[in-house]
Coordinates of C-alpha atoms and ligand atoms in Angstrom, one line a residue:
M1 CA -3.2 9.0 -16.9
L2 CA -6.0 6.6 -15.8
G3 CA -6.6 6.5 -12.1
A4 CA -6.1 9.3 -9.6
G5 CA -5.0 7.3 -6.5
I6 CA -1.7 8.1 -4.9
V7 CA 0.1 6.1 -7.7
G8 CA -1.6 7.8 -10.7
T9 CA -1.6 11.3 -9.1
S10 CA 2.2 11.0 -8.4
I11 CA 2.9 9.8 -12.0
A12 CA 0.8 12.6 -13.4
L13 CA 2.6 15.2 -11.3
H14 CA 6.0 13.8 -12.4
L15 CA 5.0 14.0 -16.0
A16 CA 3.7 17.5 -15.7
K17 CA 6.9 18.6 -13.9
R18 CA 8.8 17.4 -17.1
G19 CA 6.6 19.7 -19.2
L20 CA 4.4 17.0 -20.8
S21 CA 0.7 17.7 -21.5
V22 CA -1.1 15.4 -19.1
A23 CA -4.8 14.5 -18.5
L24 CA -5.5 12.8 -15.2
I25 CA -8.8 10.8 -15.5
D26 CA -10.8 9.2 -12.7
R27 CA -14.4 8.3 -12.3
G28 CA -14.3 10.0 -8.9
A29 CA -12.2 12.6 -7.1
P30 CA -8.4 12.1 -6.4
G31 CA -7.4 9.8 -3.6
E32 CA -10.8 8.4 -2.8
G33 CA -10.1 4.7 -3.8
T34 CA -7.7 2.5 -1.9
S35 CA -5.4 5.4 -1.2
F36 CA -8.0 6.9 1.0
G37 CA -7.8 4.4 3.8
N38 CA -4.3 3.2 4.5
A39 CA -2.3 3.3 7.7
G40 CA -0.4 6.3 6.4
I41 CA 3.1 4.8 6.7
I42 CA 5.7 5.6 4.1
E43 CA 7.6 2.5 4.8
G44 CA 11.0 3.1 3.2
N45 CA 12.3 0.7 5.9
T46 CA 10.5 -2.3 4.4
V47 CA 12.7 -5.4 4.2
F48 CA 10.6 -8.5 3.8
P49 CA 7.0 -8.5 2.3
P50 CA 4.2 -10.2 4.3
A51 CA 4.6 -13.9 3.8
F52 CA 2.3 -16.9 3.6
P53 CA 2.3 -18.4 7.2
S54 CA 4.8 -21.2 7.7
N55 CA 3.7 -22.1 11.2
F56 CA 1.1 -24.9 11.3
G57 CA -0.7 -23.4 14.3
D58 CA -1.1 -20.1 12.5
I59 CA -2.6 -21.8 9.4
V60 CA -5.1 -23.7 11.6
R61 CA -6.1 -20.6 13.4
I62 CA -6.7 -18.8 10.0
A63 CA -8.6 -21.8 8.6
L64 CA -10.8 -21.8 11.7
K65 CA -11.4 -18.1 11.4
Q66 CA -9.9 -17.4 14.8
S67 CA -6.9 -15.3 13.6
P68 CA -7.2 -11.6 13.8
V69 CA -4.5 -11.3 11.1
V70 CA -6.3 -12.9 8.1
N71 CA -10.0 -13.5 7.2
Y72 CA -11.4 -15.1 4.1
H73 CA -14.7 -15.8 2.3
L74 CA -14.9 -19.6 1.7
A75 CA -16.7 -19.1 -1.7
H76 CA -13.8 -17.0 -2.9
L77 CA -11.0 -19.5 -2.2
P78 CA -11.4 -21.4 -5.5
W79 CA -10.9 -18.1 -7.4
V80 CA -7.8 -17.3 -5.6
A81 CA -6.3 -20.7 -5.1
S82 CA -3.6 -20.6 -7.8
W83 CA -2.7 -17.1 -6.6
L84 CA -2.3 -18.4 -3.1
L85 CA -0.1 -21.2 -4.2
A86 CA 2.1 -18.8 -6.1
F87 CA 2.2 -16.5 -3.0
R88 CA 3.2 -19.5 -0.8
A89 CA 6.0 -20.3 -3.3
A90 CA 7.2 -16.7 -3.2
S91 CA 7.2 -16.9 0.6
R92 CA 10.1 -19.4 0.9
P93 CA 13.1 -17.8 2.8
G94 CA 15.3 -17.6 -0.3
R95 CA 12.6 -16.0 -2.4
L96 CA 11.8 -13.5 0.4
I97 CA 15.5 -12.4 0.4
E98 CA 15.4 -12.1 -3.4
T99 CA 12.2 -10.0 -3.2
A100 CA 13.8 -7.7 -0.6
Q101 CA 16.8 -7.2 -2.8
L102 CA 14.8 -6.5 -5.9
M103 CA 12.5 -4.1 -4.1
R104 CA 15.2 -2.2 -2.2
P105 CA 15.9 0.4 -4.9
L106 CA 12.2 1.5 -4.8
F107 CA 12.0 1.5 -1.0
A108 CA 15.3 3.3 -0.7
H109 CA 13.8 6.2 -2.7
A110 CA 10.3 6.1 -1.1
V111 CA 10.8 8.8 1.6
S112 CA 13.1 11.1 -0.4
E113 CA 10.7 11.1 -3.4
H114 CA 7.8 12.0 -1.1
E115 CA 9.9 14.8 0.5
V116 CA 10.4 16.3 -2.9
L117 CA 6.7 16.3 -3.9
V118 CA 5.6 17.3 -0.3
A119 CA 7.9 20.4 -0.5
E120 CA 6.6 21.3 -4.0
A121 CA 2.9 20.8 -3.0
G122 CA 3.3 22.7 0.4
A123 CA 2.0 19.6 2.2
Q124 CA 4.5 19.4 5.1
R125 CA 1.8 19.6 7.7
Y126 CA 0.6 16.1 6.8
L127 CA 4.0 14.5 7.5
N128 CA 5.1 13.0 10.8
R129 CA 8.8 12.2 11.1
H130 CA 8.8 10.1 14.2
G131 CA 9.3 6.8 12.5
W132 CA 7.1 3.9 13.4
L133 CA 7.0 1.3 16.1
K134 CA 6.5 -2.5 15.8
L135 CA 5.6 -4.2 19.1
Y136 CA 6.1 -7.9 20.0
R137 CA 4.2 -9.6 22.7
T138 CA 6.6 -12.6 23.1
E139 CA 10.3 -13.1 23.0
A140 CA 9.7 -15.9 20.5
A141 CA 8.1 -13.4 18.0
F142 CA 11.0 -10.9 18.5
A143 CA 13.6 -13.7 18.0
T144 CA 12.2 -14.4 14.5
L145 CA 13.5 -10.9 13.4
A146 CA 17.2 -11.9 13.2
P147 CA 17.2 -12.3 9.4
E148 CA 15.3 -9.0 9.0
F149 CA 17.9 -7.2 11.2
E150 CA 20.7 -8.7 9.2
L151 CA 19.3 -7.7 5.8
A152 CA 18.3 -4.3 7.1
A153 CA 21.9 -3.7 8.3
S154 CA 23.2 -4.7 4.9
F155 CA 20.8 -2.2 3.3
G156 CA 21.8 0.5 5.7
I157 CA 18.2 0.8 7.2
E158 CA 18.2 2.3 10.7
N159 CA 16.3 0.7 13.5
V160 CA 16.5 0.7 17.3
P161 CA 15.4 -2.5 19.2
L162 CA 13.8 -1.4 22.4
G163 CA 12.7 -3.0 25.7
R164 CA 9.2 -2.4 26.9
D165 CA 10.1 0.6 29.2
E166 CA 12.0 2.3 26.4
A167 CA 9.1 1.9 24.0
L168 CA 6.7 3.2 26.7
A169 CA 9.0 6.2 27.1
L170 CA 8.3 7.0 23.4
E171 CA 4.6 6.2 23.6
P172 CA 3.4 6.7 27.2
S173 CA -0.3 6.0 26.4
L174 CA 0.4 2.4 25.4
G175 CA -0.5 -0.4 27.8
A176 CA 2.4 -2.7 29.0
V177 CA 1.0 -5.7 27.1
F178 CA 4.1 -6.3 25.0
R179 CA 7.7 -7.3 25.8
R180 CA 9.8 -5.9 22.9
A181 CA 9.7 -3.2 20.2
V182 CA 11.6 -2.0 17.2
H183 CA 11.6 1.7 16.3
W184 CA 12.1 2.1 12.6
T185 CA 13.4 5.6 12.8
G186 CA 13.6 6.4 9.1
A187 CA 10.0 5.8 8.2
V188 CA 7.7 8.8 7.8
S189 CA 3.9 8.8 8.3
V190 CA 1.0 10.8 7.0
N191 CA -1.9 12.0 9.2
N192 CA -4.3 12.3 6.3
P193 CA -3.6 10.1 3.2
L194 CA -6.5 11.6 1.3
A195 CA -5.3 15.2 1.9
L196 CA -1.8 14.2 0.7
T197 CA -3.1 12.9 -2.6
C198 CA -5.3 16.0 -3.0
A199 CA -2.2 18.2 -2.4
Y200 CA -0.3 16.4 -5.1
A201 CA -3.3 16.7 -7.4
A202 CA -3.5 20.5 -6.7
R203 CA 0.2 20.8 -7.5
F204 CA -0.5 18.9 -10.8
T205 CA -3.2 21.3 -11.8
A206 CA -1.0 24.3 -10.8
L207 CA 1.5 23.0 -13.4
R208 CA -1.3 23.1 -16.0
G209 CA -2.3 19.4 -15.7
L210 CA -5.9 18.7 -16.6
M211 CA -8.3 16.6 -14.6
F212 CA -11.3 14.8 -16.1
R213 CA -14.1 12.6 -14.9
G214 CA -14.4 9.5 -17.0
D215 CA -14.5 5.8 -17.2
A216 CA -11.1 4.2 -17.9
R217 CA -12.8 1.1 -19.4
T218 CA -13.7 3.2 -22.5
L219 CA -10.0 3.2 -23.4
H220 CA -9.4 2.1 -27.0
R221 CA -7.1 2.7 -29.9
T222 CA -7.9 5.1 -32.7
A223 CA -5.6 5.2 -35.7
S224 CA -2.4 6.0 -33.9
R225 CA -3.4 7.1 -30.4
W226 CA -5.3 6.1 -27.3
R227 CA -8.7 7.5 -26.6
V228 CA -10.8 7.7 -23.4
E229 CA -14.3 9.1 -23.2
T230 CA -14.8 11.6 -20.4
A231 CA -17.6 13.8 -19.2
S232 CA -15.9 16.6 -21.1
G233 CA -15.6 14.6 -24.4
P234 CA -13.0 12.3 -25.8
V235 CA -9.3 12.7 -24.7
D236 CA -6.6 11.4 -27.0
A237 CA -3.0 10.8 -26.2
A238 CA 0.1 9.0 -27.7
D239 CA 0.7 7.3 -24.3
A240 CA -1.8 6.0 -21.8
I241 CA -0.9 4.9 -18.3
V242 CA -3.0 2.5 -16.2
A243 CA -2.9 3.1 -12.4
L244 CA -6.4 1.8 -11.5
G245 CA -5.3 0.0 -8.3
P246 CA -7.6 -3.0 -7.6
W247 CA -9.7 -2.1 -10.6
A248 CA -6.9 -2.4 -13.2
A249 CA -8.0 -5.9 -14.3
D250 CA -11.4 -4.5 -15.4
L251 CA -9.7 -2.6 -18.2
L252 CA -6.7 -4.9 -18.9
R253 CA -8.8 -8.0 -19.5
S254 CA -10.6 -6.2 -22.3
L255 CA -7.3 -5.3 -23.9
G256 CA -6.2 -9.0 -23.7
I257 CA -3.7 -8.4 -20.9
R258 CA -3.9 -11.0 -18.2
L259 CA -1.9 -10.5 -15.0
P260 CA -2.2 -12.4 -11.7
L261 CA -3.6 -9.5 -9.8
A262 CA -5.6 -10.4 -6.6
V263 CA -6.8 -8.3 -3.8
K264 CA -6.1 -8.4 -0.1
R265 CA -9.0 -6.5 1.4
G266 CA -8.4 -4.4 4.5
Y267 CA -10.5 -2.3 6.8
H268 CA -10.1 0.8 9.0
R269 CA -12.1 2.6 11.6
H270 CA -11.3 5.7 13.6
Y271 CA -11.6 6.0 17.4
R272 CA -11.3 8.9 19.7
P273 CA -8.5 8.4 22.3
S274 CA -9.9 8.1 25.8
G275 CA -9.1 10.9 28.2
N276 CA -5.9 12.7 27.2
A277 CA -4.2 9.6 25.7
S278 CA -2.3 10.2 22.5
L279 CA -0.1 8.5 20.0
S280 CA 2.9 10.1 18.3
R281 CA 3.5 7.6 15.5
P282 CA 1.9 4.5 14.0
V283 CA 2.2 1.3 16.0
L284 CA 2.0 -2.3 14.7
D285 CA 0.9 -5.0 17.1
A286 CA 2.9 -7.7 15.2
E287 CA 1.3 -10.9 16.4
N288 CA -2.2 -9.5 15.9
G289 CA -1.5 -7.9 12.5
Y290 CA -3.1 -4.5 13.0
V291 CA -1.8 -1.0 13.1
L292 CA -2.9 2.0 15.2
A293 CA -2.1 5.2 13.4
P294 CA -2.7 8.8 14.6
M295 CA -4.8 10.6 12.0
E296 CA -6.5 14.0 11.8
Q297 CA -9.8 12.1 12.2
G298 CA -8.8 10.1 15.3
V299 CA -6.7 6.9 15.9
R300 CA -7.1 4.8 12.8
I301 CA -7.1 1.0 13.4
T302 CA -6.2 -0.8 10.1
T303 CA -6.6 -4.6 9.6
G304 CA -4.5 -7.3 7.9
A305 CA -5.7 -9.2 4.8
E306 CA -9.1 -10.5 3.9
F307 CA -9.3 -12.8 0.9
A308 CA -12.7 -12.1 -0.7
A309 CA -14.0 -10.9 -4.0
R310 CA -13.2 -7.2 -4.4
D311 CA -16.8 -6.2 -4.7
A312 CA -18.3 -8.6 -2.1
A313 CA -20.2 -7.2 0.8
S314 CA -18.1 -5.8 3.7
T315 CA -17.5 -8.3 6.5
P316 CA -15.4 -6.4 9.1
V317 CA -15.1 -9.3 11.6
Q318 CA -11.4 -8.6 12.0
I319 CA -12.1 -5.3 13.7
D320 CA -14.5 -7.0 16.0
R321 CA -11.9 -9.7 16.8
L322 CA -9.2 -7.1 17.4
L323 CA -10.9 -4.5 19.4
P324 CA -10.5 -6.0 22.9
T325 CA -6.8 -6.7 22.2
A326 CA -6.3 -3.2 20.7
R327 CA -8.0 -1.5 23.7
A328 CA -5.6 -3.3 26.0
L329 CA -2.8 -1.8 24.0
F330 CA -4.2 1.8 23.7
P331 CA -7.3 3.4 25.3
L332 CA -9.5 3.6 22.3
G333 CA -12.7 5.5 23.1
E334 CA -15.9 5.8 21.0
A335 CA -15.9 5.1 17.3
V336 CA -15.8 8.2 15.1
D337 CA -17.2 6.6 11.9
A338 CA -20.6 5.0 11.6
K339 CA -19.1 1.9 10.1
P340 CA -15.7 0.6 9.1
W341 CA -14.1 1.6 5.7
L342 CA -13.2 -1.2 3.3
G343 CA -10.4 -1.1 0.7
A344 CA -8.7 -3.6 -1.5
R345 CA -4.9 -3.8 -1.8
P346 CA -4.0 -4.7 -5.4
C347 CA -1.4 -7.6 -5.1
F348 CA 0.8 -9.7 -7.3
P349 CA 1.9 -13.1 -5.7
D350 CA 5.6 -12.1 -5.8
S351 CA 4.8 -8.9 -3.8
R352 CA 6.3 -6.7 -6.5
P353 CA 4.3 -4.1 -8.5
V354 CA 4.2 -3.9 -12.2
I355 CA 5.8 -0.6 -13.4
S356 CA 6.4 -1.1 -17.1
A357 CA 5.3 -0.9 -20.7
A358 CA 2.2 -3.1 -21.3
P359 CA 3.1 -6.3 -23.2
G360 CA 2.0 -6.1 -26.8
Q361 CA 0.4 -2.6 -26.7
Q362 CA 2.4 0.3 -28.0
G363 CA 2.2 3.4 -25.9
L364 CA 0.4 1.7 -23.0
W365 CA 2.0 1.7 -19.6
L366 CA 1.2 0.0 -16.3
A367 CA 1.7 1.1 -12.7
V368 CA -0.4 -1.4 -10.7
G369 CA -0.1 -4.0 -7.9
H370 CA 1.5 -1.9 -5.1
A371 CA 0.0 -4.1 -2.5
H372 CA 0.8 -3.0 1.0
W373 CA 3.0 -0.1 -0.2
G374 CA 1.1 2.1 -2.7
L375 CA 1.3 5.1 -0.4
T376 CA 5.0 4.4 0.2
L377 CA 5.9 3.9 -3.4
G378 CA 3.6 6.3 -5.3
P379 CA 6.2 9.1 -5.9
A380 CA 9.1 6.7 -6.6
T381 CA 6.8 4.9 -9.1
G382 CA 5.9 8.3 -10.6
R383 CA 9.5 9.2 -11.2
L384 CA 10.4 5.8 -12.6
I385 CA 7.5 5.8 -15.1
A386 CA 8.2 9.4 -16.1
E387 CA 11.8 8.6 -16.7
M388 CA 10.9 5.6 -18.9
I389 CA 8.3 7.5 -20.9
T390 CA 10.6 10.5 -21.6
G391 CA 13.6 8.3 -22.4
A392 CA 15.6 9.5 -19.5
T393 CA 17.9 7.2 -17.6
P394 CA 15.8 5.5 -14.9
F395 CA 17.0 6.0 -11.3
C396 CA 16.9 2.2 -10.9
D397 CA 16.8 -0.8 -13.1
P398 CA 13.0 -1.3 -13.9
K399 CA 13.4 -4.9 -15.0
P400 CA 12.2 -6.5 -11.7
Y401 CA 8.9 -4.7 -12.1
A402 CA 8.2 -5.6 -15.7
A403 CA 4.9 -7.1 -16.6
D404 CA 6.5 -9.7 -18.9
R405 CA 7.9 -11.5 -15.8
F406 CA 4.5 -13.3 -15.7
A407 CA 4.7 -14.4 -19.3
A408 CA 7.0 -17.4 -18.6
Ligands
FAD501 C1 -6.1 -1.2 5.4 C2 -5.0 -0.8 4.5 C3 -3.8 -0.3 5.0 C4 -2.8 0.1 4.2 N1 -1.7 0.7 4.8 C5 -0.7 1.2 4.0 C6 0.4 1.9 4.5 O1 0.5 2.2 5.7 N2 1.4 2.3 3.7 C7 1.4 2.1 2.3 O2 2.3 2.5 1.6 N3 0.3 1.4 1.8 C8 -0.7 1.0 2.5 N4 -1.8 0.4 2.0 C9 -1.8 0.1 0.6 C10 -2.1 1.3 -0.3 O3 -3.2 2.0 0.3 C11 -2.4 0.9 -1.7 O4 -1.3 0.2 -2.2 C12 -2.6 2.2 -2.6 O5 -3.6 3.0 -2.1 C13 -2.9 1.8 -4.0 O6 -2.9 3.0 -4.7 P1 -3.4 3.1 -6.2 O7 -3.2 4.5 -6.7 O8 -2.7 2.0 -7.0 O9 -4.9 2.6 -6.2 P2 -6.2 3.5 -5.8 O10 -5.9 4.4 -4.7 O11 -7.3 2.5 -5.6 O12 -6.5 4.3 -7.1 C14 -7.2 3.8 -8.2 C15 -8.1 4.9 -8.8 O13 -8.7 4.4 -10.0 C16 -10.0 4.9 -10.1 N5 -10.8 4.0 -10.9 C17 -11.0 2.7 -10.8 N6 -11.8 2.2 -11.8 C18 -11.9 3.3 -12.7 C19 -12.6 3.4 -13.9 N7 -13.2 2.4 -14.5 N8 -12.6 4.6 -14.5 C20 -11.9 5.7 -13.9 N9 -11.3 5.6 -12.7 C21 -11.3 4.4 -12.1 C22 -10.5 4.9 -8.6 O14 -11.6 5.8 -8.5 C23 -9.2 5.3 -7.9 O15 -9.2 6.7 -7.6 C24 -2.9 0.0 2.8 C25 -4.0 -0.5 2.2 C26 -5.1 -0.9 3.1 C27 -6.3 -1.4 2.4

């Protein structure tokens, strides 16, 4: 198992639970990659993925770097242009409905699969079952939700539309700067994503799973098996699974596997609440594209997407743009961290992950591209891959997540 983020650790745990002999290999400690810094929301309620903006004004604001929702590095745009065109094509209303339907089986199992692993790992203290709240500053923004409500109802996803006062009754420390809210009651959140991955990793080792430090890029075929070099020597296996998040392409390219994986970078920073202000659940400021999430470290502000090379220098301008707006919504005090954290969401243009056998490579499996929902979908992905590898009946049809959809 290559990569010990929430996705790889969940897969390793699922395989160990089924009695397989599993080595979990990472160049660092579990959960310290992208899985370290998310907003902590297990978004089983997800209907539509984030879409390419269709409103001309929004596009102009982004182009002029005035939008808090998206930032970009100009020099990176030629590298990501074909991905952006594919993303825009996948953002047409009909395609968004199709994506929502294809992703529903995974999202429908997101919370229940976490609940199973959380119970086994004794990690209940990290879960918050108060749902999450999306806030809308204008009636016009709220009115755009009609198709989402309709599809959510057909999927059986619970939500409660609220007026401002009702939302303030749930979260009294919020400022009255919004008009409408939606409480997605079935979502669960995590107050320390790193600790959750570490708890799953500890459960994995308790089941006799082995953890190694090593570079996944050393993966190669021997006569009939896969081999990776680790600090403890070579590790051989009949099956190898790649869950390297935004770093997956570094390995896959050398194996001749080319997939349209781009990154949407994102930042977070923690702030102490002023006075005795508090937040009971994550809150999205929809028009401004950021989340405030209560964490053990403080209130974590997380940003929307930045289109830039994965390894380019950090440019956390979105946090600077957002802070005055965020402070009007919630009384953020002093920053806890010396500087913002930067991560990179691994994304395919159709907003679906790849959870499948690797094309043309026997015994190689892929679990990459979980985009905005890697925390949400880690355990469901773990179960699906484990069922496919052991020849069990998968809990859902894995075809929509196959890598060969990009071959055409
Ligand atoms: C700001 C932000 C907010 C987010 N909010 C949410 C949210 O609220 N809910 C949600 O569900 N998702 C959220 N996400 C997305 C989520 O965090 C990711 O989808 C998820 O963490 C991806 O997990 P992963 O295991 O695939 O990748 P990673 O966590 O990045 O794990 C990959 C692992 O591979 C290892 N690795 C890389 N290269 C090598 C190598 N050569 N050799 C060995 N090991 C290697 C890394 O060390 C790392 O441990 C958010 C993301 C961001 C950036």
